[in-house]
PDB file of C-alpha atoms in Angstrom:
ATOM      1  CA  ARG A  98     114.850  71.547-133.484  1.00  0.00           C
ATOM      2  CA  LEU A  99     116.229  70.661-129.976  1.00  0.00           C
ATOM      3  CA  SER A 100     119.756  70.472-131.367  1.00  0.00           C
ATOM      4  CA  GLN A 101     119.449  73.729-133.122  1.00  0.00           C
ATOM      5  CA  ALA A 102     117.914  75.568-130.137  1.00  0.00           C
ATOM      6  CA  ARG A 103     120.236  74.314-127.503  1.00  0.00           C
ATOM      7  CA  HIS A 104     123.443  73.740-129.131  1.00  0.00           C
ATOM      8  CA  ARG A 105     125.362  76.243-131.263  1.00  0.00           C
ATOM      9  CA  CYS A 106     129.098  75.432-131.782  1.00  0.00           C
ATOM     10  CA  LEU A 107     131.700  78.013-132.910  1.00  0.00           C
ATOM     11  CA  TRP A 108     135.118  76.312-133.750  1.00  0.00           C
ATOM     12  CA  SER A 109     138.475  78.127-133.676  1.00  0.00           C
ATOM     13  CA  ASP A 110     140.817  77.990-136.827  1.00  0.00           C
ATOM     14  CA  THR A 111     142.919  75.557-134.729  1.00  0.00           C
ATOM     15  CA  TRP A 112     142.181  72.716-132.417  1.00  0.00           C
ATOM     16  CA  GLY A 113     144.031  74.466-129.437  1.00  0.00           C
ATOM     17  CA  SER A 114     140.647  75.405-127.964  1.00  0.00           C
ATOM     18  CA  HIS A 115     137.108  75.983-129.027  1.00  0.00           C
ATOM     19  CA  VAL A 116     133.857  77.622-127.601  1.00  0.00           C
ATOM     20  CA  VAL A 117     130.742  75.651-127.229  1.00  0.00           C
ATOM     21  CA  LYS A 118     127.566  77.363-126.814  1.00  0.00           C
ATOM     22  CA  ILE A 119     125.139  75.395-124.711  1.00  0.00           C
ATOM     23  CA  LEU A 120     122.000  76.898-123.422  1.00  0.00           C
ATOM     24  CA  ASP A 121     123.360  80.372-124.041  1.00  0.00           C
ATOM     25  CA  HIS A 122     126.334  79.810-121.867  1.00  0.00           C
ATOM     26  CA  ASP A 123     129.926  79.993-123.192  1.00  0.00           C
ATOM     27  CA  ILE A 124     132.202  77.135-122.164  1.00  0.00           C
ATOM     28  CA  ASP A 125     135.922  77.112-123.068  1.00  0.00           C
ATOM     29  CA  ILE A 126     137.054  73.737-123.900  1.00  0.00           C
ATOM     30  CA  ASP A 127     140.595  72.871-124.531  1.00  0.00           C
ATOM     31  CA  VAL A 128     141.167  69.477-126.246  1.00  0.00           C
ATOM     32  CA  GLU A 129     144.221  68.811-124.234  1.00  0.00           C
ATOM     33  CA  HIS A 130     142.216  69.059-120.986  1.00  0.00           C
ATOM     34  CA  ILE A 131     139.169  66.875-121.740  1.00  0.00           C
ATOM     35  CA  VAL A 132     138.518  64.529-118.656  1.00  0.00           C
ATOM     36  CA  TRP A 133     138.861  60.942-119.900  1.00  0.00           C
ATOM     37  CA  LEU A 134     136.785  58.359-117.953  1.00  0.00           C
ATOM     38  CA  ASP A 135     136.736  54.684-117.846  1.00  0.00           C
ATOM     39  CA  PHE A 136     134.470  52.654-115.378  1.00  0.00           C
ATOM     40  CA  GLU A 137     135.400  49.043-114.668  1.00  0.00           C
ATOM     41  CA  THR A 138     132.271  47.174-113.329  1.00  0.00           C
ATOM     42  CA  ALA A 139     131.333  43.927-112.025  1.00  0.00           C
ATOM     43  CA  TYR A 140     129.964  41.340-114.467  1.00  0.00           C
ATOM     44  CA  GLY A 141     129.384  37.609-114.473  1.00  0.00           C
ATOM     45  CA  GLU A 142     127.344  34.659-115.935  1.00  0.00           C
ATOM     46  CA  GLY A 143     123.925  36.020-116.996  1.00  0.00           C
ATOM     47  CA  TYR A 144     124.869  39.668-116.114  1.00  0.00           C
ATOM     48  CA  THR A 145     127.082  41.010-118.988  1.00  0.00           C
ATOM     49  CA  LEU A 146     126.748  43.667-121.731  1.00  0.00           C
ATOM     50  CA  SER A 147     126.876  40.818-124.310  1.00  0.00           C
ATOM     51  CA  LYS A 148     123.659  39.467-122.839  1.00  0.00           C
ATOM     52  CA  MET A 149     121.787  42.691-121.806  1.00  0.00           C
ATOM     53  CA  PRO A 150     121.146  46.246-123.281  1.00  0.00           C
ATOM     54  CA  THR A 151     123.680  48.730-121.869  1.00  0.00           C
ATOM     55  CA  GLU A 152     120.830  50.743-120.085  1.00  0.00           C
ATOM     56  CA  ALA A 153     119.424  47.416-118.378  1.00  0.00           C
ATOM     57  CA  TYR A 154     122.991  46.451-117.210  1.00  0.00           C
ATOM     58  CA  ILE A 155     123.666  49.774-115.686  1.00  0.00           C
ATOM     59  CA  ARG A 156     120.285  50.191-113.935  1.00  0.00           C
ATOM     60  CA  ASP A 157     120.438  46.544-112.655  1.00  0.00           C
ATOM     61  CA  ALA A 158     120.415  45.873-108.905  1.00  0.00           C
ATOM     62  CA  ARG A 159     123.636  43.900-109.420  1.00  0.00           C
ATOM     63  CA  PHE A 160     125.560  46.919-110.797  1.00  0.00           C
ATOM     64  CA  GLU A 161     128.764  47.516-108.824  1.00  0.00           C
ATOM     65  CA  THR A 162     131.714  49.807-109.718  1.00  0.00           C
ATOM     66  CA  ILE A 163     135.166  48.142-109.345  1.00  0.00           C
ATOM     67  CA  GLY A 164     137.078  51.356-110.132  1.00  0.00           C
ATOM     68  CA  ILE A 165     137.265  54.463-112.164  1.00  0.00           C
ATOM     69  CA  GLY A 166     140.091  55.465-114.256  1.00  0.00           C
ATOM     70  CA  ILE A 167     140.470  59.269-114.755  1.00  0.00           C
ATOM     71  CA  ASP A 168     142.903  61.273-117.022  1.00  0.00           C
ATOM     72  CA  ASP A 169     142.186  65.016-116.601  1.00  0.00           C
ATOM     73  CA  GLY A 170     145.212  66.187-118.663  1.00  0.00           C
ATOM     74  CA  ASP A 171     147.206  66.968-115.346  1.00  0.00           C
ATOM     75  CA  GLU A 172     147.264  63.642-113.808  1.00  0.00           C
ATOM     76  CA  LYS A 173     145.878  60.181-113.872  1.00  0.00           C
ATOM     77  CA  ARG A 174     143.787  58.530-111.018  1.00  0.00           C
ATOM     78  CA  TRP A 175     142.442  55.083-110.235  1.00  0.00           C
ATOM     79  CA  LEU A 176     139.682  55.754-107.695  1.00  0.00           C
ATOM     80  CA  GLU A 177     137.367  53.694-105.675  1.00  0.00           C
ATOM     81  CA  HIS A 178     133.440  54.154-105.954  1.00  0.00           C
ATOM     82  CA  ASP A 179     133.415  56.522-102.756  1.00  0.00           C
ATOM     83  CA  GLU A 180     136.625  58.361-103.750  1.00  0.00           C
ATOM     84  CA  PHE A 181     135.115  59.107-107.220  1.00  0.00           C
ATOM     85  CA  LYS A 182     131.923  60.314-105.532  1.00  0.00           C
ATOM     86  CA  CYS A 183     133.906  62.847-103.399  1.00  0.00           C
ATOM     87  CA  TRP A 184     135.997  63.933-106.280  1.00  0.00           C
ATOM     88  CA  ALA A 185     133.110  64.544-108.689  1.00  0.00           C
ATOM     89  CA  LYS A 186     131.185  66.590-106.149  1.00  0.00           C
ATOM     90  CA  GLU A 187     134.012  69.194-106.343  1.00  0.00           C
ATOM     91  CA  ILE A 188     133.890  69.458-110.188  1.00  0.00           C
ATOM     92  CA  ASP A 189     131.822  72.171-111.943  1.00  0.00           C
ATOM     93  CA  TRP A 190     130.551  69.739-114.754  1.00  0.00           C
ATOM     94  CA  SER A 191     128.875  72.358-116.577  1.00  0.00           C
ATOM     95  CA  GLN A 192     132.236  73.631-117.620  1.00  0.00           C
ATOM     96  CA  VAL A 193     133.770  70.411-118.390  1.00  0.00           C
ATOM     97  CA  ALA A 194     134.185  68.210-121.459  1.00  0.00           C
ATOM     98  CA  VAL A 195     134.408  64.431-120.838  1.00  0.00           C
ATOM     99  CA  GLY A 196     135.620  61.773-123.106  1.00  0.00           C
ATOM    100  CA  ALA A 197     135.397  57.898-123.326  1.00  0.00           C
ATOM    101  CA  HIS A 198     135.450  55.053-125.649  1.00  0.00           C
ATOM    102  CA  ASN A 199     131.816  54.097-125.747  1.00  0.00           C
ATOM    103  CA  SER A 200     130.388  57.274-123.918  1.00  0.00           C
ATOM    104  CA  MET A 201     127.029  55.796-123.775  1.00  0.00           C
ATOM    105  CA  PHE A 202     128.167  53.343-121.233  1.00  0.00           C
ATOM    106  CA  ASP A 203     130.392  55.360-119.180  1.00  0.00           C
ATOM    107  CA  LEU A 204     128.528  58.519-119.220  1.00  0.00           C
ATOM    108  CA  LEU A 205     125.301  56.764-118.384  1.00  0.00           C
ATOM    109  CA  ILE A 206     127.021  55.331-115.393  1.00  0.00           C
ATOM    110  CA  ALA A 207     128.253  58.886-114.552  1.00  0.00           C
ATOM    111  CA  SER A 208     124.866  60.315-114.833  1.00  0.00           C
ATOM    112  CA  HIS A 209     122.665  57.586-113.286  1.00  0.00           C
ATOM    113  CA  HIS A 210     125.047  56.548-110.384  1.00  0.00           C
ATOM    114  CA  TYR A 211     127.094  59.744-109.673  1.00  0.00           C
ATOM    115  CA  ASP A 212     124.983  62.601-110.794  1.00  0.00           C
ATOM    116  CA  VAL A 213     127.758  63.760-113.303  1.00  0.00           C
ATOM    117  CA  HIS A 214     126.370  65.663-116.160  1.00  0.00           C
ATOM    118  CA  PRO A 215     129.278  67.176-118.279  1.00  0.00           C
ATOM    119  CA  ALA A 216     128.795  70.161-120.680  1.00  0.00           C
ATOM    120  CA  PHE A 217     130.292  68.298-123.576  1.00  0.00           C
ATOM    121  CA  ILE A 218     130.703  64.576-124.321  1.00  0.00           C
ATOM    122  CA  VAL A 219     133.360  63.108-126.774  1.00  0.00           C
ATOM    123  CA  ASP A 220     133.057  59.342-127.889  1.00  0.00           C
ATOM    124  CA  THR A 221     135.902  57.735-129.799  1.00  0.00           C
ATOM    125  CA  LEU A 222     133.715  54.759-130.681  1.00  0.00           C
ATOM    126  CA  SER A 223     131.271  57.140-132.476  1.00  0.00           C
ATOM    127  CA  MET A 224     134.098  58.761-134.132  1.00  0.00           C
ATOM    128  CA  GLY A 225     135.566  55.564-135.269  1.00  0.00           C
ATOM    129  CA  ARG A 226     132.269  54.403-136.738  1.00  0.00           C
ATOM    130  CA  ALA A 227     131.908  57.651-138.514  1.00  0.00           C
ATOM    131  CA  LEU A 228     135.279  57.373-140.134  1.00  0.00           C
ATOM    132  CA  PHE A 229     135.634  53.603-140.907  1.00  0.00           C
ATOM    133  CA  GLY A 230     132.206  52.159-140.597  1.00  0.00           C
ATOM    134  CA  THR A 231     132.944  48.462-140.367  1.00  0.00           C
ATOM    135  CA  GLN A 232     136.267  48.511-142.103  1.00  0.00           C
ATOM    136  CA  VAL A 233     138.456  48.687-138.990  1.00  0.00           C
ATOM    137  CA  GLY A 234     136.064  47.745-136.149  1.00  0.00           C
ATOM    138  CA  GLY A 235     134.876  49.891-133.322  1.00  0.00           C
ATOM    139  CA  SER A 236     136.650  48.200-130.521  1.00  0.00           C
ATOM    140  CA  LEU A 237     139.190  50.102-128.579  1.00  0.00           C
ATOM    141  CA  GLN A 238     141.688  47.305-129.284  1.00  0.00           C
ATOM    142  CA  LYS A 239     141.205  47.462-133.036  1.00  0.00           C
ATOM    143  CA  LEU A 240     141.289  51.190-133.215  1.00  0.00           C
ATOM    144  CA  ALA A 241     144.380  51.364-131.094  1.00  0.00           C
ATOM    145  CA  ARG A 242     146.122  48.785-133.432  1.00  0.00           C
ATOM    146  CA  TYR A 243     144.945  50.689-136.512  1.00  0.00           C
ATOM    147  CA  PHE A 244     146.403  54.012-135.157  1.00  0.00           C
ATOM    148  CA  GLY A 245     149.627  52.260-133.661  1.00  0.00           C
ATOM    149  CA  VAL A 246     149.078  53.831-130.256  1.00  0.00           C
ATOM    150  CA  GLY A 247     149.448  50.766-128.022  1.00  0.00           C
ATOM    151  CA  GLU A 248     147.838  47.586-126.964  1.00  0.00           C
ATOM    152  CA  LYS A 249     144.814  46.950-124.832  1.00  0.00           C
ATOM    153  CA  GLY A 250     145.317  44.639-121.863  1.00  0.00           C
ATOM    154  CA  ASP A 251     143.223  41.571-120.787  1.00  0.00           C
ATOM    155  CA  GLU A 252     142.810  42.212-117.005  1.00  0.00           C
ATOM    156  CA  VAL A 253     138.933  42.459-117.628  1.00  0.00           C
ATOM    157  CA  VAL A 254     138.909  38.756-118.660  1.00  0.00           C
ATOM    158  CA  ARG A 255     140.272  37.725-115.229  1.00  0.00           C
ATOM    159  CA  ALA A 256     137.695  39.828-113.515  1.00  0.00           C
ATOM    160  CA  LYS A 257     134.769  37.868-114.546  1.00  0.00           C
ATOM    161  CA  GLY A 258     132.447  36.886-111.705  1.00  0.00           C
ATOM    162  CA  LYS A 259     134.374  39.047-109.192  1.00  0.00           C
ATOM    163  CA  ARG A 260     132.702  41.734-106.994  1.00  0.00           C
ATOM    164  CA  ARG A 261     134.947  44.566-105.508  1.00  0.00           C
ATOM    165  CA  GLU A 262     135.221  42.609-102.246  1.00  0.00           C
ATOM    166  CA  ASP A 263     136.832  39.715-104.217  1.00  0.00           C
ATOM    167  CA  PHE A 264     139.913  41.623-105.257  1.00  0.00           C
ATOM    168  CA  THR A 265     143.139  41.725-103.388  1.00  0.00           C
ATOM    169  CA  GLN A 266     144.746  45.085-103.256  1.00  0.00           C
ATOM    170  CA  GLU A 267     147.393  43.814-105.744  1.00  0.00           C
ATOM    171  CA  GLU A 268     144.684  42.665-108.050  1.00  0.00           C
ATOM    172  CA  TRP A 269     142.759  45.923-107.796  1.00  0.00           C
ATOM    173  CA  LEU A 270     145.908  48.135-108.606  1.00  0.00           C
ATOM    174  CA  ALA A 271     146.661  45.789-111.472  1.00  0.00           C
ATOM    175  CA  TYR A 272     143.133  46.338-112.790  1.00  0.00           C
ATOM    176  CA  GLY A 273     143.731  50.066-112.260  1.00  0.00           C
ATOM    177  CA  ASP A 274     146.767  49.842-114.610  1.00  0.00           C
ATOM    178  CA  TYR A 275     144.619  48.115-117.259  1.00  0.00           C
ATOM    179  CA  CYS A 276     141.942  50.794-116.981  1.00  0.00           C
ATOM    180  CA  LEU A 277     144.164  53.739-117.122  1.00  0.00           C
ATOM    181  CA  ASN A 278     145.926  52.271-120.192  1.00  0.00           C
ATOM    182  CA  ASP A 279     142.327  52.201-121.758  1.00  0.00           C
ATOM    183  CA  THR A 280     141.913  55.921-121.057  1.00  0.00           C
ATOM    184  CA  ALA A 281     145.289  56.519-122.557  1.00  0.00           C
ATOM    185  CA  LEU A 282     144.493  54.687-125.744  1.00  0.00           C
ATOM    186  CA  ALA A 283     141.235  56.427-126.168  1.00  0.00           C
ATOM    187  CA  LYS A 284     142.802  59.825-125.739  1.00  0.00           C
ATOM    188  CA  ALA A 285     145.447  58.943-128.151  1.00  0.00           C
ATOM    189  CA  ILE A 286     142.913  57.665-130.756  1.00  0.00           C
ATOM    190  CA  PHE A 287     140.996  60.755-130.353  1.00  0.00           C
ATOM    191  CA  HIS A 288     143.989  62.926-131.157  1.00  0.00           C
ATOM    192  CA  LYS A 289     144.833  60.736-134.152  1.00  0.00           C
ATOM    193  CA  MET A 290     141.361  61.137-135.475  1.00  0.00           C
ATOM    194  CA  LEU A 291     141.547  64.758-135.062  1.00  0.00           C
ATOM    195  CA  ASP A 292     144.796  64.892-137.006  1.00  0.00           C
ATOM    196  CA  ASP A 293     143.427  62.926-139.771  1.00  0.00           C
ATOM    197  CA  GLY A 294     140.661  65.411-140.345  1.00  0.00           C
ATOM    198  CA  PHE A 295     137.833  64.261-138.457  1.00  0.00           C
ATOM    199  CA  PRO A 296     134.923  66.804-139.215  1.00  0.00           C
ATOM    200  CA  GLU A 297     134.654  69.211-136.452  1.00  0.00           C
ATOM    201  CA  GLY A 298     130.972  69.855-136.488  1.00  0.00           C
ATOM    202  CA  GLU A 299     130.409  65.985-136.358  1.00  0.00           C
ATOM    203  CA  LEU A 300     131.471  66.258-132.726  1.00  0.00           C
ATOM    204  CA  LEU A 301     128.555  68.176-131.832  1.00  0.00           C
ATOM    205  CA  ASN A 302     126.210  65.514-133.419  1.00  0.00           C
ATOM    206  CA  ILE A 303     128.022  62.875-131.311  1.00  0.00           C
ATOM    207  CA  ASP A 304     127.558  64.967-128.164  1.00  0.00           C
ATOM    208  CA  THR A 305     123.737  65.429-128.796  1.00  0.00           C
ATOM    209  CA  THR A 306     123.299  61.740-129.721  1.00  0.00           C
ATOM    210  CA  VAL A 307     125.047  60.454-126.715  1.00  0.00           C
ATOM    211  CA  LYS A 308     123.190  62.741-124.471  1.00  0.00           C
ATOM    212  CA  MET A 309     119.911  61.565-125.868  1.00  0.00           C
ATOM    213  CA  PHE A 310     120.904  58.283-124.152  1.00  0.00           C
ATOM    214  CA  THR A 311     122.651  59.473-121.044  1.00  0.00           C
ATOM    215  CA  GLU A 312     120.344  62.266-120.331  1.00  0.00           C
ATOM    216  CA  PRO A 313     116.850  61.101-121.702  1.00  0.00           C
ATOM    217  CA  LYS A 314     114.208  63.666-121.464  1.00  0.00           C
ATOM    218  CA  PHE A 315     110.655  63.834-122.724  1.00  0.00           C
ATOM    219  CA  VAL A 316     108.155  66.557-122.569  1.00  0.00           C
ATOM    220  CA  LEU A 317     104.654  65.231-122.748  1.00  0.00           C
ATOM    221  CA  ASN A 318     101.709  67.163-124.098  1.00  0.00           C
ATOM    222  CA  LYS A 319      99.257  66.101-121.381  1.00  0.00           C
ATOM    223  CA  PRO A 320      96.130  67.755-122.891  1.00  0.00           C
ATOM    224  CA  LEU A 321      96.685  66.163-126.288  1.00  0.00           C
ATOM    225  CA  LEU A 322      97.389  62.731-124.630  1.00  0.00           C
ATOM    226  CA  GLU A 323      94.197  63.004-122.643  1.00  0.00           C
ATOM    227  CA  GLU A 324      92.223  63.678-125.738  1.00  0.00           C
ATOM    228  CA  PHE A 325      93.887  60.945-127.481  1.00  0.00           C
ATOM    229  CA  LEU A 326      92.928  58.550-124.581  1.00  0.00           C
ATOM    230  CA  VAL A 327      89.415  59.389-124.851  1.00  0.00           C
ATOM    231  CA  GLU A 328      89.382  59.029-128.641  1.00  0.00           C
ATOM    232  CA  GLU A 329      91.108  55.551-128.241  1.00  0.00           C
ATOM    233  CA  ARG A 330      88.751  54.296-125.691  1.00  0.00           C
ATOM    234  CA  GLN A 331      85.757  55.375-127.909  1.00  0.00           C
ATOM    235  CA  LYS A 332      87.314  53.660-130.900  1.00  0.00           C
ATOM    236  CA  LYS A 333      87.567  50.377-129.123  1.00  0.00           C
ATOM    237  CA  LYS A 334      84.079  50.689-127.682  1.00  0.00           C
ATOM    238  CA  SER A 335      82.709  51.236-131.142  1.00  0.00           C
ATOM    239  CA  LEU A 336      84.518  48.261-132.651  1.00  0.00           C
ATOM    240  CA  LEU A 337      83.184  45.951-130.007  1.00  0.00           C
ATOM    241  CA  GLU A 338      79.799  47.233-130.502  1.00  0.00           C
ATOM    242  CA  ARG A 339      80.128  46.566-134.186  1.00  0.00           C
ATOM    243  CA  ILE A 340      80.697  42.879-133.638  1.00  0.00           C
ATOM    244  CA  GLU A 341      78.124  42.632-130.730  1.00  0.00           C
ATOM    245  CA  LYS A 342      80.322  40.594-128.555  1.00  0.00           C
ATOM    246  CA  ASP A 343      81.777  40.867-125.127  1.00  0.00           C
ATOM    247  CA  LYS A 344      85.567  41.937-125.266  1.00  0.00           C
ATOM    248  CA  SER A 345      86.560  38.685-123.553  1.00  0.00           C
ATOM    249  CA  ILE A 346      85.931  37.104-126.895  1.00  0.00           C
ATOM    250  CA  VAL A 347      88.794  38.933-128.608  1.00  0.00           C
ATOM    251  CA  LEU A 348      90.970  38.811-125.504  1.00  0.00           C
ATOM    252  CA  SER A 349      91.022  34.987-125.746  1.00  0.00           C
ATOM    253  CA  ASN A 350      92.653  33.271-128.642  1.00  0.00           C
ATOM    254  CA  ASP A 351      90.546  30.196-128.501  1.00  0.00           C
ATOM    255  CA  LYS A 352      87.351  32.205-128.237  1.00  0.00           C
ATOM    256  CA  PHE A 353      88.418  34.335-131.105  1.00  0.00           C
ATOM    257  CA  ALA A 354      89.301  31.206-133.204  1.00  0.00           C
ATOM    258  CA  ALA A 355      85.716  29.767-132.418  1.00  0.00           C
ATOM    259  CA  LEU A 356      84.172  33.024-133.356  1.00  0.00           C
ATOM    260  CA  LEU A 357      85.918  33.030-136.737  1.00  0.00           C
ATOM    261  CA  ILE A 358      84.947  29.437-137.339  1.00  0.00           C
ATOM    262  CA  ASP A 359      81.198  30.303-136.544  1.00  0.00           C
ATOM    263  CA  LEU A 360      81.561  33.041-139.286  1.00  0.00           C
ATOM    264  CA  GLY A 361      82.880  30.630-141.711  1.00  0.00           C
ATOM    265  CA  GLU A 362      86.501  31.705-141.613  1.00  0.00           C
ATOM    266  CA  GLU A 363      89.490  29.475-141.132  1.00  0.00           C
ATOM    267  CA  PRO A 364      91.815  30.786-138.240  1.00  0.00           C
ATOM    268  CA  PRO A 365      95.172  31.274-139.447  1.00  0.00           C
ATOM    269  CA  LEU A 366      97.947  29.316-137.936  1.00  0.00           C
ATOM    270  CA  LYS A 367     101.763  29.568-137.497  1.00  0.00           C
ATOM    271  CA  ILE A 368     104.671  27.918-135.786  1.00  0.00           C
ATOM    272  CA  SER A 369     105.579  29.478-132.469  1.00  0.00           C
ATOM    273  CA  SER A 370     109.145  30.620-132.377  1.00  0.00           C
ATOM    274  CA  ARG A 371     109.035  29.975-128.502  1.00  0.00           C
ATOM    275  CA  THR A 372     107.669  26.524-128.340  1.00  0.00           C
ATOM    276  CA  GLY A 373     108.102  25.298-131.943  1.00  0.00           C
ATOM    277  CA  LYS A 374     104.531  24.085-131.911  1.00  0.00           C
ATOM    278  CA  GLU A 375     101.530  25.241-134.150  1.00  0.00           C
ATOM    279  CA  THR A 376      99.559  28.172-132.728  1.00  0.00           C
ATOM    280  CA  TRP A 377      97.032  30.742-133.732  1.00  0.00           C
ATOM    281  CA  ALA A 378      98.469  33.479-135.908  1.00  0.00           C
ATOM    282  CA  PHE A 379      96.491  36.393-134.478  1.00  0.00           C
ATOM    283  CA  THR A 380      99.226  39.020-133.986  1.00  0.00           C
ATOM    284  CA  LYS A 381      98.211  41.924-135.980  1.00  0.00           C
ATOM    285  CA  THR A 382     101.302  41.810-138.202  1.00  0.00           C
ATOM    286  CA  ASP A 383     100.738  38.024-138.930  1.00  0.00           C
ATOM    287  CA  PRO A 384      99.919  37.511-142.678  1.00  0.00           C
ATOM    288  CA  GLY A 385      96.697  35.843-141.851  1.00  0.00           C
ATOM    289  CA  MET A 386      95.435  38.772-140.048  1.00  0.00           C
TER     290      MET A 386
END
């Protein structure tokens, strides 16, 4: 319902431009002037996207931007954290479409750390998954090779464990070349997928899905929740009254096991995945329960 109410998309006959209707506000988007972003960030032992959920990594106190690559169709820039903040403040993001490879990563950084909220989001990772599933692979490197648009560099491997202050100017500029190459690859892949007939309406689904991650919003029905809270408390109170025991009995595995034994029941057991030892199987989804 939110998608239907807030987003209506009218596509032109050609891909030269299209009008996106968002919150009853017309936005002209020229696919040649999508702003392509790529954030390079600090990572190291125990603090990597391979070990952490994307959201946890980005909101972590250790998060640091090393640099940001930008291709707005007119020029390419490799910016420092403060430079990007100043540049972003001058942009009316309500009129801008932004693209990236894995937009959930880059656009959550943009939203959470820089207050950047674009009108429309393009994601080549989602497009690749929709077109190929697991046949090609979703990485920028694999998609770039598949479409023959270039090769991804390996500067990011040499950046492991480094904070911004650890880079020499020469190293930082080299990292910028790597980053801007990534934006160029994502941009080229995007146009290749459009040329191959990527379903136009699917871009709206991608935009909506990515925004559910980068701009999460919940509207709570407070009176209903308060009513439910009263009902839940009463339900638990009634259950405890039924067994005529203090709730400390059911909050202690050992006391609960003793109660079952007193009632003639053998408490169910399982092997703990954490310790490898036998323990009570009292989780409500355990077969014995």
